[in-house]
Tab-separated table of C-alpha atoms in Angstrom:
chain	number	residue	atom	x	y	z
E	1	MET	CA	23.540	-8.393	-9.212
E	2	THR	CA	22.045	-5.736	-11.481
E	3	SER	CA	20.025	-7.363	-14.235
E	4	TYR	CA	16.400	-6.949	-15.110
E	5	TYR	CA	13.259	-9.026	-14.991
E	6	ASP	CA	12.189	-7.677	-18.386
E	7	ALA	CA	12.647	-4.698	-20.706
E	8	LEU	CA	9.770	-2.803	-19.082
E	9	GLU	CA	11.973	-1.861	-16.121
E	10	THR	CA	14.381	0.214	-18.204
E	11	ARG	CA	11.906	1.972	-20.505
E	12	ASP	CA	12.329	5.634	-21.179
E	13	PRO	CA	10.094	7.297	-18.535
E	14	ALA	CA	8.192	9.253	-21.197
E	15	GLN	CA	7.528	6.035	-23.115
E	16	ARG	CA	6.302	4.298	-19.944
E	17	GLU	CA	3.979	7.181	-19.082
E	18	ALA	CA	2.567	7.257	-22.612
E	19	GLN	CA	1.954	3.502	-22.583
E	20	LEU	CA	0.310	3.553	-19.151
E	21	LEU	CA	-1.949	6.449	-20.095
E	22	ALA	CA	-2.828	4.742	-23.385
E	23	ALA	CA	-3.954	1.680	-21.401
E	24	LEU	CA	-5.846	3.733	-18.809
E	25	PRO	CA	-9.062	4.533	-20.741
E	26	ARG	CA	-9.347	0.887	-21.802
E	27	GLN	CA	-9.016	-0.211	-18.174
E	28	VAL	CA	-11.590	2.315	-16.969
E	29	ALA	CA	-14.027	1.140	-19.660
E	30	HIS	CA	-13.287	-2.491	-18.734
E	31	ALA	CA	-14.006	-1.761	-15.065
E	32	GLN	CA	-17.288	-0.079	-15.946
E	33	ARG	CA	-18.296	-3.002	-18.157
E	34	THR	CA	-17.233	-5.991	-16.040
E	35	SER	CA	-17.490	-4.718	-12.445
E	36	SER	CA	-20.945	-3.794	-11.205
E	37	ALA	CA	-19.344	-1.810	-8.375
E	38	PHE	CA	-17.364	0.388	-10.747
E	39	ALA	CA	-20.356	0.660	-13.063
E	40	GLN	CA	-21.936	2.586	-10.169
E	41	ILE	CA	-18.828	4.341	-8.849
E	42	LEU	CA	-17.822	5.555	-12.324
E	43	GLN	CA	-21.350	6.155	-13.590
E	44	GLY	CA	-21.373	8.977	-16.131
E	45	VAL	CA	-17.596	8.908	-16.604
E	46	ASP	CA	-16.442	8.991	-20.229
E	47	ALA	CA	-13.691	6.378	-20.119
E	48	ALA	CA	-12.277	7.518	-23.463
E	49	ALA	CA	-11.535	10.920	-21.927
E	50	VAL	CA	-9.438	9.531	-19.043
E	51	THR	CA	-6.129	9.887	-20.860
E	52	THR	CA	-4.120	12.061	-18.447
E	53	ARG	CA	-3.197	12.005	-14.784
E	54	ASP	CA	-5.315	15.131	-14.289
E	55	ALA	CA	-8.330	13.310	-15.723
E	56	LEU	CA	-7.592	10.302	-13.525
E	57	ALA	CA	-7.392	12.560	-10.459
E	58	ARG	CA	-10.972	13.702	-11.080
E	59	LEU	CA	-12.303	10.176	-10.578
E	60	PRO	CA	-13.452	9.127	-7.091
E	61	VAL	CA	-11.135	7.220	-4.765
E	62	THR	CA	-12.460	3.907	-3.472
E	63	ARG	CA	-11.115	2.832	-0.090
E	64	LYS	CA	-11.257	-0.436	1.851
E	65	PRO	CA	-14.183	0.594	4.105
E	66	GLU	CA	-16.337	1.185	1.014
E	67	LEU	CA	-15.190	-2.085	-0.541
E	68	LEU	CA	-16.054	-3.901	2.698
E	69	GLU	CA	-19.500	-2.294	2.915
E	70	ARG	CA	-20.300	-3.247	-0.672
E	71	GLN	CA	-19.154	-6.801	0.009
E	72	LYS	CA	-21.318	-7.068	3.124
E	73	ALA	CA	-24.329	-5.750	1.246
E	74	SER	CA	-24.014	-8.290	-1.583
E	75	ARG	CA	-23.235	-11.464	0.393
E	76	PRO	CA	-23.678	-14.349	-0.183
E	77	ALA	CA	-24.673	-13.816	-3.823
E	78	ASP	CA	-21.450	-11.930	-4.575
E	79	PRO	CA	-18.775	-12.067	-1.853
E	80	PHE	CA	-16.628	-9.535	-3.772
E	81	GLY	CA	-19.160	-6.710	-3.684
E	82	GLY	CA	-19.256	-6.367	-7.451
E	83	PHE	CA	-15.559	-5.505	-7.787
E	84	ALA	CA	-14.299	-8.714	-9.397
E	85	ALA	CA	-14.530	-9.276	-13.139
E	86	LEU	CA	-13.918	-13.003	-12.595
E	87	ARG	CA	-16.517	-15.664	-11.959
E	88	ARG	CA	-16.059	-18.903	-10.020
E	89	GLY	CA	-14.664	-21.745	-12.048
E	90	PRO	CA	-11.355	-22.608	-13.721
E	91	GLY	CA	-10.393	-18.937	-13.962
E	92	MET	CA	-10.751	-18.464	-10.180
E	93	PRO	CA	-8.954	-21.325	-8.441
E	94	ARG	CA	-9.247	-19.884	-4.906
E	95	ILE	CA	-11.007	-17.313	-2.755
E	96	PHE	CA	-9.061	-15.678	0.068
E	97	SER	CA	-10.086	-13.843	3.218
E	98	SER	CA	-8.372	-10.850	4.814
E	99	PRO	CA	-9.354	-9.178	8.099
E	100	GLY	CA	-12.802	-7.613	7.889
E	101	PRO	CA	-13.486	-10.105	6.496
E	102	ILE	CA	-12.694	-8.885	3.010
E	103	TYR	CA	-12.800	-11.567	0.341
E	104	GLU	CA	-10.372	-11.512	-2.586
E	105	PRO	CA	-10.413	-13.630	-5.741
E	106	ASP	CA	-7.467	-15.624	-6.967
E	107	SER	CA	-6.883	-15.867	-10.702
E	108	ALA	CA	-5.467	-18.564	-12.933
E	109	ALA	CA	-3.329	-15.905	-14.605
E	110	ARG	CA	0.423	-16.448	-14.343
E	111	ASP	CA	1.938	-14.476	-11.436
E	112	TYR	CA	-1.430	-12.850	-10.787
E	113	TRP	CA	-0.042	-10.517	-8.098
E	114	ARG	CA	3.126	-9.734	-10.143
E	115	ILE	CA	5.481	-10.636	-7.287
E	116	GLY	CA	8.026	-12.214	-9.621
E	117	ARG	CA	9.481	-8.797	-10.432
E	118	ALA	CA	10.178	-8.101	-6.762
E	119	LEU	CA	11.746	-11.520	-6.157
E	120	PHE	CA	13.998	-11.163	-9.188
E	121	ALA	CA	15.209	-7.773	-7.934
E	122	ALA	CA	16.028	-9.490	-4.609
E	123	GLY	CA	18.262	-12.018	-6.371
E	124	PHE	CA	15.868	-14.971	-6.680
E	125	ARG	CA	16.714	-17.007	-9.786
E	126	ALA	CA	15.498	-20.062	-11.666
E	127	GLY	CA	16.442	-23.257	-9.861
E	128	ASP	CA	16.422	-21.719	-6.379
E	129	LEU	CA	14.479	-23.519	-3.672
E	130	VAL	CA	12.337	-21.048	-1.705
E	131	HIS	CA	11.343	-21.716	1.906
E	132	ASN	CA	7.944	-19.977	1.997
E	133	ALA	CA	6.986	-19.200	5.593
E	134	PHE	CA	3.885	-17.122	4.920
E	135	SER	CA	0.598	-18.591	6.112
E	136	TYR	CA	-1.287	-20.834	3.696
E	137	HIS	CA	-4.422	-20.512	5.815
E	138	MET	CA	-7.228	-18.307	4.398
E	139	THR	CA	-5.046	-15.295	3.579
E	140	PRO	CA	-3.277	-14.900	0.210
E	141	GLY	CA	0.247	-13.968	1.356
E	142	ALA	CA	1.799	-17.400	0.830
E	143	PHE	CA	0.191	-17.808	-2.585
E	144	MET	CA	1.315	-14.329	-3.636
E	145	MET	CA	4.940	-15.239	-2.945
E	146	GLU	CA	4.615	-18.767	-4.329
E	147	SER	CA	3.167	-17.594	-7.651
E	148	GLY	CA	5.932	-15.012	-7.961
E	149	ALA	CA	8.591	-17.612	-7.198
E	150	HIS	CA	7.161	-19.924	-9.856
E	151	ALA	CA	7.232	-17.056	-12.368
E	152	VAL	CA	10.958	-16.639	-11.711
E	153	GLY	CA	11.501	-20.380	-12.088
E	154	CYS	CA	11.959	-21.320	-8.442
E	155	THR	CA	10.740	-24.391	-6.593
E	156	VAL	CA	8.804	-23.726	-3.383
E	157	PHE	CA	8.674	-25.548	-0.052
E	158	PRO	CA	5.285	-24.563	1.522
E	159	ALA	CA	6.506	-24.206	5.109
E	160	GLY	CA	3.733	-21.959	6.410
E	161	VAL	CA	4.003	-20.614	9.960
E	162	GLY	CA	4.861	-22.252	13.275
E	163	GLN	CA	6.439	-25.665	13.939
E	164	THR	CA	9.877	-24.081	14.186
E	165	GLU	CA	11.757	-27.308	14.865
E	166	GLN	CA	10.291	-29.052	11.827
E	167	GLN	CA	11.054	-26.003	9.699
E	168	LEU	CA	14.676	-25.976	10.826
E	169	GLN	CA	14.927	-29.673	9.998
E	170	ALA	CA	13.500	-29.058	6.518
E	171	ILE	CA	15.954	-26.207	5.887
E	172	ALA	CA	18.906	-28.308	7.058
E	173	GLU	CA	17.890	-31.238	4.856
E	174	LEU	CA	16.514	-29.506	1.750
E	175	ARG	CA	19.107	-26.689	1.714
E	176	PRO	CA	16.914	-23.885	0.296
E	177	GLN	CA	18.691	-20.768	-0.986
E	178	ALA	CA	15.879	-18.291	-0.318
E	179	TYR	CA	13.295	-17.340	2.285
E	180	THR	CA	9.923	-15.618	1.971
E	181	GLY	CA	7.913	-14.648	5.033
E	182	THR	CA	7.839	-12.061	7.774
E	183	PRO	CA	11.159	-10.666	8.987
E	184	SER	CA	10.294	-11.491	12.581
E	185	PHE	CA	9.879	-15.207	11.811
E	186	LEU	CA	13.142	-15.302	9.871
E	187	ARG	CA	14.869	-13.874	12.916
E	188	ILE	CA	13.250	-16.539	15.089
E	189	LEU	CA	14.462	-19.269	12.726
E	190	ILE	CA	18.025	-17.951	12.764
E	191	GLU	CA	18.108	-17.573	16.550
E	192	LYS	CA	16.591	-21.028	17.145
E	193	ALA	CA	19.046	-22.559	14.687
E	194	GLN	CA	21.942	-21.043	16.589
E	195	GLU	CA	20.580	-22.404	19.874
E	196	ALA	CA	19.954	-25.885	18.458
E	197	GLY	CA	23.086	-26.080	16.341
E	198	SER	CA	21.029	-26.528	13.148
E	199	ASP	CA	22.794	-25.800	9.883
E	200	ILE	CA	20.655	-23.372	7.892
E	201	SER	CA	23.612	-21.714	6.188
E	202	SER	CA	22.117	-22.444	2.757
E	203	LEU	CA	19.734	-19.499	3.258
E	204	ARG	CA	21.419	-16.550	1.572
E	205	LYS	CA	18.582	-14.286	0.429
E	206	GLY	CA	15.112	-13.334	1.502
E	207	MET	CA	12.021	-11.344	0.569
E	208	THR	CA	9.902	-10.211	3.480
E	209	GLY	CA	6.532	-8.547	3.862
E	210	GLY	CA	3.683	-8.022	6.297
E	211	GLU	CA	5.887	-6.148	8.772
E	212	ALA	CA	8.360	-3.290	8.844
E	213	LEU	CA	11.939	-4.126	7.884
E	214	PRO	CA	14.078	-1.453	9.571
E	215	PRO	CA	17.711	-0.938	8.473
E	216	THR	CA	18.936	-2.291	11.807
E	217	LEU	CA	17.240	-5.623	11.094
E	218	VAL	CA	18.582	-5.646	7.523
E	219	ASP	CA	22.055	-5.270	9.019
E	220	TRP	CA	21.366	-7.997	11.602
E	221	PHE	CA	20.459	-10.443	8.835
E	222	ALA	CA	23.456	-9.401	6.717
E	223	GLN	CA	25.809	-10.099	9.626
E	224	ARG	CA	24.453	-13.641	9.610
E	225	GLY	CA	24.889	-14.115	5.887
E	226	VAL	CA	21.342	-13.431	4.660
E	227	THR	CA	20.610	-10.524	2.298
E	228	VAL	CA	16.998	-9.507	2.842
E	229	TYR	CA	14.808	-7.160	0.820
E	230	GLN	CA	11.225	-6.004	1.197
E	231	SER	CA	8.282	-5.495	-1.107
E	232	TYR	CA	5.064	-3.518	-0.812
E	233	ALA	CA	2.004	-5.402	-1.997
E	234	THR	CA	-1.630	-5.799	-1.009
E	235	ALA	CA	-4.098	-8.622	-1.533
E	236	ASP	CA	-6.269	-6.284	-3.605
E	237	LEU	CA	-3.701	-4.592	-5.811
E	238	GLY	CA	-0.812	-7.033	-5.926
E	239	LEU	CA	2.697	-5.600	-6.122
E	240	ILE	CA	2.916	-1.818	-5.764
E	241	GLY	CA	6.635	-1.322	-5.129
E	242	TYR	CA	9.790	-3.324	-4.499
E	243	GLU	CA	13.248	-2.792	-3.064
E	244	THR	CA	16.422	-3.112	-5.110
E	245	GLU	CA	20.063	-3.517	-4.190
E	246	SER	CA	20.372	0.298	-4.074
E	247	ARG	CA	18.212	0.349	-0.901
E	248	GLN	CA	16.873	3.754	-2.007
E	249	GLY	CA	13.112	3.587	-1.687
E	250	LEU	CA	10.786	1.243	-3.547
E	251	VAL	CA	10.552	1.114	-7.339
E	252	VAL	CA	6.922	1.168	-8.506
E	253	ASP	CA	5.703	-1.926	-10.357
E	254	GLU	CA	5.212	-1.678	-14.112
E	255	SER	CA	1.492	-2.560	-14.091
E	256	VAL	CA	0.119	0.033	-11.692
E	257	ILE	CA	-0.414	3.767	-11.865
E	258	VAL	CA	0.464	5.241	-8.476
E	259	GLU	CA	-0.688	8.583	-7.116
E	260	ILE	CA	0.035	10.212	-3.759
E	261	VAL	CA	-3.024	12.126	-2.519
E	262	ARG	CA	-3.889	14.242	0.473
E	263	PRO	CA	-5.447	11.948	3.130
E	264	GLY	CA	-9.222	12.053	3.121
E	265	THR	CA	-9.347	13.385	-0.448
E	266	GLY	CA	-8.498	12.348	-3.972
E	267	ASP	CA	-6.308	15.395	-4.576
E	268	PRO	CA	-2.704	14.634	-5.610
E	269	VAL	CA	-0.073	16.335	-3.460
E	270	ALA	CA	3.084	18.054	-4.678
E	271	ALA	CA	6.054	15.832	-5.495
E	272	GLY	CA	7.873	14.871	-2.311
E	273	GLU	CA	4.925	15.618	-0.034
E	274	VAL	CA	3.674	12.776	2.145
E	275	GLY	CA	0.185	11.506	1.371
E	276	GLU	CA	-1.913	8.390	0.837
E	277	VAL	CA	-0.888	5.848	-1.782
E	278	VAL	CA	-3.668	5.441	-4.372
E	279	ALA	CA	-3.208	2.870	-7.139
E	280	THR	CA	-4.937	1.954	-10.378
E	281	THR	CA	-4.069	-1.513	-11.637
E	282	LEU	CA	-4.063	-2.771	-15.196
E	283	ASN	CA	-5.299	-6.131	-13.878
E	284	PRO	CA	-8.280	-7.257	-16.002
E	285	ASP	CA	-9.525	-9.754	-13.398
E	286	TYR	CA	-9.824	-7.325	-10.466
E	287	PRO	CA	-9.836	-3.903	-12.142
E	288	LEU	CA	-9.413	-1.493	-9.245
E	289	VAL	CA	-9.474	2.160	-10.332
E	290	ARG	CA	-8.060	4.719	-7.868
E	291	PHE	CA	-8.001	2.322	-4.940
E	292	GLY	CA	-6.830	3.941	-1.712
E	293	THR	CA	-4.431	1.761	0.233
E	294	GLY	CA	-4.697	3.730	3.469
E	295	ASP	CA	-0.876	3.812	3.588
E	296	LEU	CA	1.238	6.961	3.681
E	297	SER	CA	4.266	7.457	1.455
E	298	ALA	CA	5.919	10.052	-0.790
E	299	LEU	CA	7.499	10.147	-4.229
E	300	LEU	CA	11.282	10.212	-4.407
E	301	PRO	CA	13.022	12.364	-7.030
E	302	GLY	CA	15.024	10.778	-9.822
E	303	SER	CA	15.302	7.112	-10.697
E	304	CYS	CA	16.866	4.055	-9.096
E	305	PRO	CA	20.692	3.788	-9.329
E	306	THR	CA	20.247	0.212	-10.584
E	307	GLY	CA	18.989	1.558	-13.911
E	308	ARG	CA	15.290	0.887	-13.303
E	309	THR	CA	13.548	4.014	-14.549
E	310	ASN	CA	10.097	3.887	-12.978
E	311	MET	CA	9.126	6.303	-10.209
E	312	ARG	CA	10.035	5.441	-6.635
E	313	ILE	CA	8.242	5.871	-3.341
E	314	LYS	CA	9.818	6.127	0.093
E	315	GLY	CA	8.056	3.070	1.438
E	316	TRP	CA	5.522	2.737	4.244
E	317	MET	CA	5.319	5.895	6.378
E	318	GLY	CA	2.201	5.283	8.471
E	319	ARG	CA	-1.556	5.101	8.033
E	320	ALA	CA	-3.661	7.699	6.239
E	321	ASP	CA	-6.873	7.055	8.155
E	322	GLN	CA	-6.473	9.474	11.049
E	323	THR	CA	-10.136	9.597	12.087
E	324	THR	CA	-10.245	10.860	15.660
E	325	LYS	CA	-12.983	11.091	18.280
E	326	ILE	CA	-13.217	14.608	19.750
E	327	ARG	CA	-15.745	15.452	22.471
E	328	GLY	CA	-17.735	12.383	21.518
E	329	MET	CA	-17.794	13.198	17.792
E	330	PHE	CA	-15.753	11.541	15.049
E	331	VAL	CA	-13.728	13.955	12.936
E	332	HIS	CA	-12.369	12.672	9.611
E	333	PRO	CA	-9.489	13.840	7.389
E	334	ALA	CA	-12.058	14.451	4.641
E	335	GLN	CA	-13.723	17.061	6.853
E	336	VAL	CA	-10.431	18.917	7.325
E	337	ALA	CA	-9.978	18.852	3.554
E	338	ASP	CA	-13.527	20.182	3.088
E	339	ILE	CA	-12.780	23.127	5.378
E	340	ALA	CA	-9.521	23.927	3.593
E	341	ARG	CA	-11.141	23.793	0.141
E	342	ARG	CA	-13.558	26.571	1.104
E	343	PHE	CA	-10.737	29.082	1.318
E	344	PRO	CA	-8.366	29.601	-1.645
E	345	GLU	CA	-5.918	31.349	0.702
E	346	VAL	CA	-5.318	28.053	2.553
E	347	LYS	CA	-2.330	26.102	1.224
E	348	LYS	CA	-2.291	23.350	3.828
E	349	ALA	CA	-4.164	22.531	7.034
E	350	ARG	CA	-3.572	20.320	10.060
E	351	LEU	CA	-6.025	19.747	12.896
E	352	VAL	CA	-4.257	19.394	16.244
E	353	VAL	CA	-6.196	17.909	19.173
E	354	SER	CA	-4.585	18.666	22.531
E	355	GLY	CA	-5.476	18.776	26.208
E	356	GLU	CA	-6.486	15.888	28.416
E	357	MET	CA	-9.183	13.347	27.704
E	358	ALA	CA	-12.663	14.826	28.289
E	359	ASN	CA	-11.139	18.300	27.958
E	360	ASP	CA	-10.246	18.354	24.259
E	361	VAL	CA	-8.802	21.459	22.628
E	362	MET	CA	-9.144	21.584	18.838
E	363	THR	CA	-6.850	23.881	16.836
E	364	LEU	CA	-6.727	24.059	13.057
E	365	LYS	CA	-3.264	25.162	11.970
E	366	VAL	CA	-3.429	26.732	8.532
E	367	GLU	CA	-0.609	27.661	6.148
E	368	SER	CA	-1.458	30.891	4.348
E	369	ALA	CA	0.619	33.647	2.742
E	370	GLY	CA	-0.746	37.170	3.087
E	371	ALA	CA	-3.953	36.078	4.799
E	372	PRO	CA	-6.685	38.730	4.652
E	373	GLN	CA	-8.035	40.142	7.886
E	374	GLY	CA	-10.740	38.014	9.412
E	375	LEU	CA	-9.706	34.800	7.638
E	376	ASP	CA	-9.202	32.977	10.938
E	377	ALA	CA	-12.715	33.869	12.101
E	378	ARG	CA	-14.269	32.674	8.838
E	379	ILE	CA	-12.333	29.410	9.029
E	380	ALA	CA	-13.496	28.928	12.626
E	381	GLU	CA	-17.090	29.263	11.426
E	382	ALA	CA	-16.419	26.604	8.795
E	383	ILE	CA	-14.988	24.280	11.459
E	384	ARG	CA	-18.227	24.578	13.401
E	385	ASP	CA	-20.294	24.079	10.246
E	386	VAL	CA	-18.444	20.958	9.074
E	387	THR	CA	-17.583	19.185	12.336
E	388	LYS	CA	-20.318	20.555	14.644
E	389	LEU	CA	-17.515	21.338	17.091
E	390	ARG	CA	-15.843	24.582	18.119
E	391	GLY	CA	-12.184	25.010	17.311
E	392	SER	CA	-9.629	27.777	17.166
E	393	VAL	CA	-7.551	28.712	14.117
E	394	GLU	CA	-3.831	29.415	14.008
E	395	LEU	CA	-2.452	31.004	10.829
E	396	VAL	CA	1.158	30.019	10.091
E	397	PRO	CA	3.564	30.836	7.213
E	398	PRO	CA	3.847	28.414	4.262
E	399	GLY	CA	6.274	25.559	4.945
E	400	THR	CA	5.622	25.559	8.690
E	401	LEU	CA	3.613	22.342	8.975
E	402	PRO	CA	5.558	19.044	8.947
E	403	ASN	CA	5.700	16.973	5.765
E	404	ASP	CA	4.479	13.764	7.384
E	405	GLY	CA	1.068	13.247	5.824
E	406	LYS	CA	-0.822	13.994	9.012
E	407	VAL	CA	-4.078	15.872	8.577
E	408	ILE	CA	-5.246	15.196	12.136
E	409	GLU	CA	-2.692	15.074	14.945
E	410	ASP	CA	-3.819	13.631	18.255
E	411	ALA	CA	-1.557	15.334	20.817
E	412	ARG	CA	-3.767	14.683	23.854
E	413	SER	CA	-2.442	13.441	27.153
E	414	TYR	CA	-3.805	10.012	28.061
E	415	LYS	CA	-2.416	9.881	31.617
C-alpha cells in the first residue's frame, strides 16, 4: 500500500527542517499582525529572529484554559478570543463548539484541518465512498473527516451518530468501502450487523479518532476484515500525527512544528522523554504559535519504515495537566518546575502525594548527581515558598524517576 500523498512526506529531513524554520518567522509575524491575542502574547517578540527551535522554545506556550478565558472575556463581540485571523463571511462557512464551550472557526480553505494526508496513509483513495459516523452536531469532528475525504477524492455519506439500524441499512445498500468515526461505534455496527444478519462486508478500511485504539481492538477489526488506523488531530490545530501501515507511532503532519515539553513549562525535554505535545501550525487562518495540547507523548527515534521521513511521536500517553489538590490547596506542574529551576543541581523532579485523604504526605523526589550537603533542606524551603505547603525531599540518582511525563503523582488511598 506504500505510496505517498505528496512529495512533502519523503523530503530529506534537513530540507524539511530548513523549510519549516524559514516559514516560522513569517508565521509568527502573521500571528502578531492578524490575531489580537497573539499581538498581546507575543508583544515585544522580534518575529524575524525566531528562526531556530531554540528561539521558538523561548516563546510562551498558550494552553486551552488561557484560550477559553480570552474567549469568555471577549464574547459576544469576538467568540474566538482574538485568536482567529478570519472574519465571518464567505471565508468562514461555519463556527463550531467544543466542550468549554470553546468556539473554533471553520475555513473555506481546501482540507482546512489537513486530514487528507492521514486518510491517504490509511488507504483511502479517490472514488471510495466513506461512511462518516462522527457527529455533525456543533462539534467539528465530522467536518474534519469529510473535508479530508473530499481532498482525497472520496464521496461521503454523512451518517452521524446513533440510529444504528438505519446506518446498517445504508451500509448494506450503498456499499461504502471506508469508515470514519469512533472505534467503539464501529464495533457496535459490526456486532449489530452480525446479530441482524446485515451485509456490511463492503467496509474494508477505517480511520478512527476521539478514543483510544488499542492493538487488541485493531486485531479484532482485522479478524472481521476491516483494517483500521488512527489519527491524532484537534479542533484547534488540525492534524498533528497519523498512523501508517508500519504501526510504529504516528508520523507528524507536514504543516506543524511539534515540540515535546516538560508539563507545566515551555521547556523542551530530551529526545525520547515523555512530555506535553506543543504545536505551532502554519495555518494562516488560525495561526496558533506554541499551542499546548495538554496531551503527553514522546519522540520516537528514526523515521517511518514506509519511507515517510518526518519525525514520529509515540501517540497519546495521557494528560499533561496533573494539577492536584493537596491539603485544600491546588498544586500545579508549573510550580514543581519553578522549584526545580531554582537549583541547577536538579535534573528532574516529581512530586508524589501519598497517604490517605485529609492526611496528605507530599514528597518531592529529585534526581541529582553529586548533590551538595544541605540541598534537600534548601529545596524543602523552596517547596514551602512556592506552594505554601510543607513537603519532604528525597534525593535520588539520575535515571531513577520513570519516563512517563508525570510531574505530580497522586498515590493517595481513596478508600
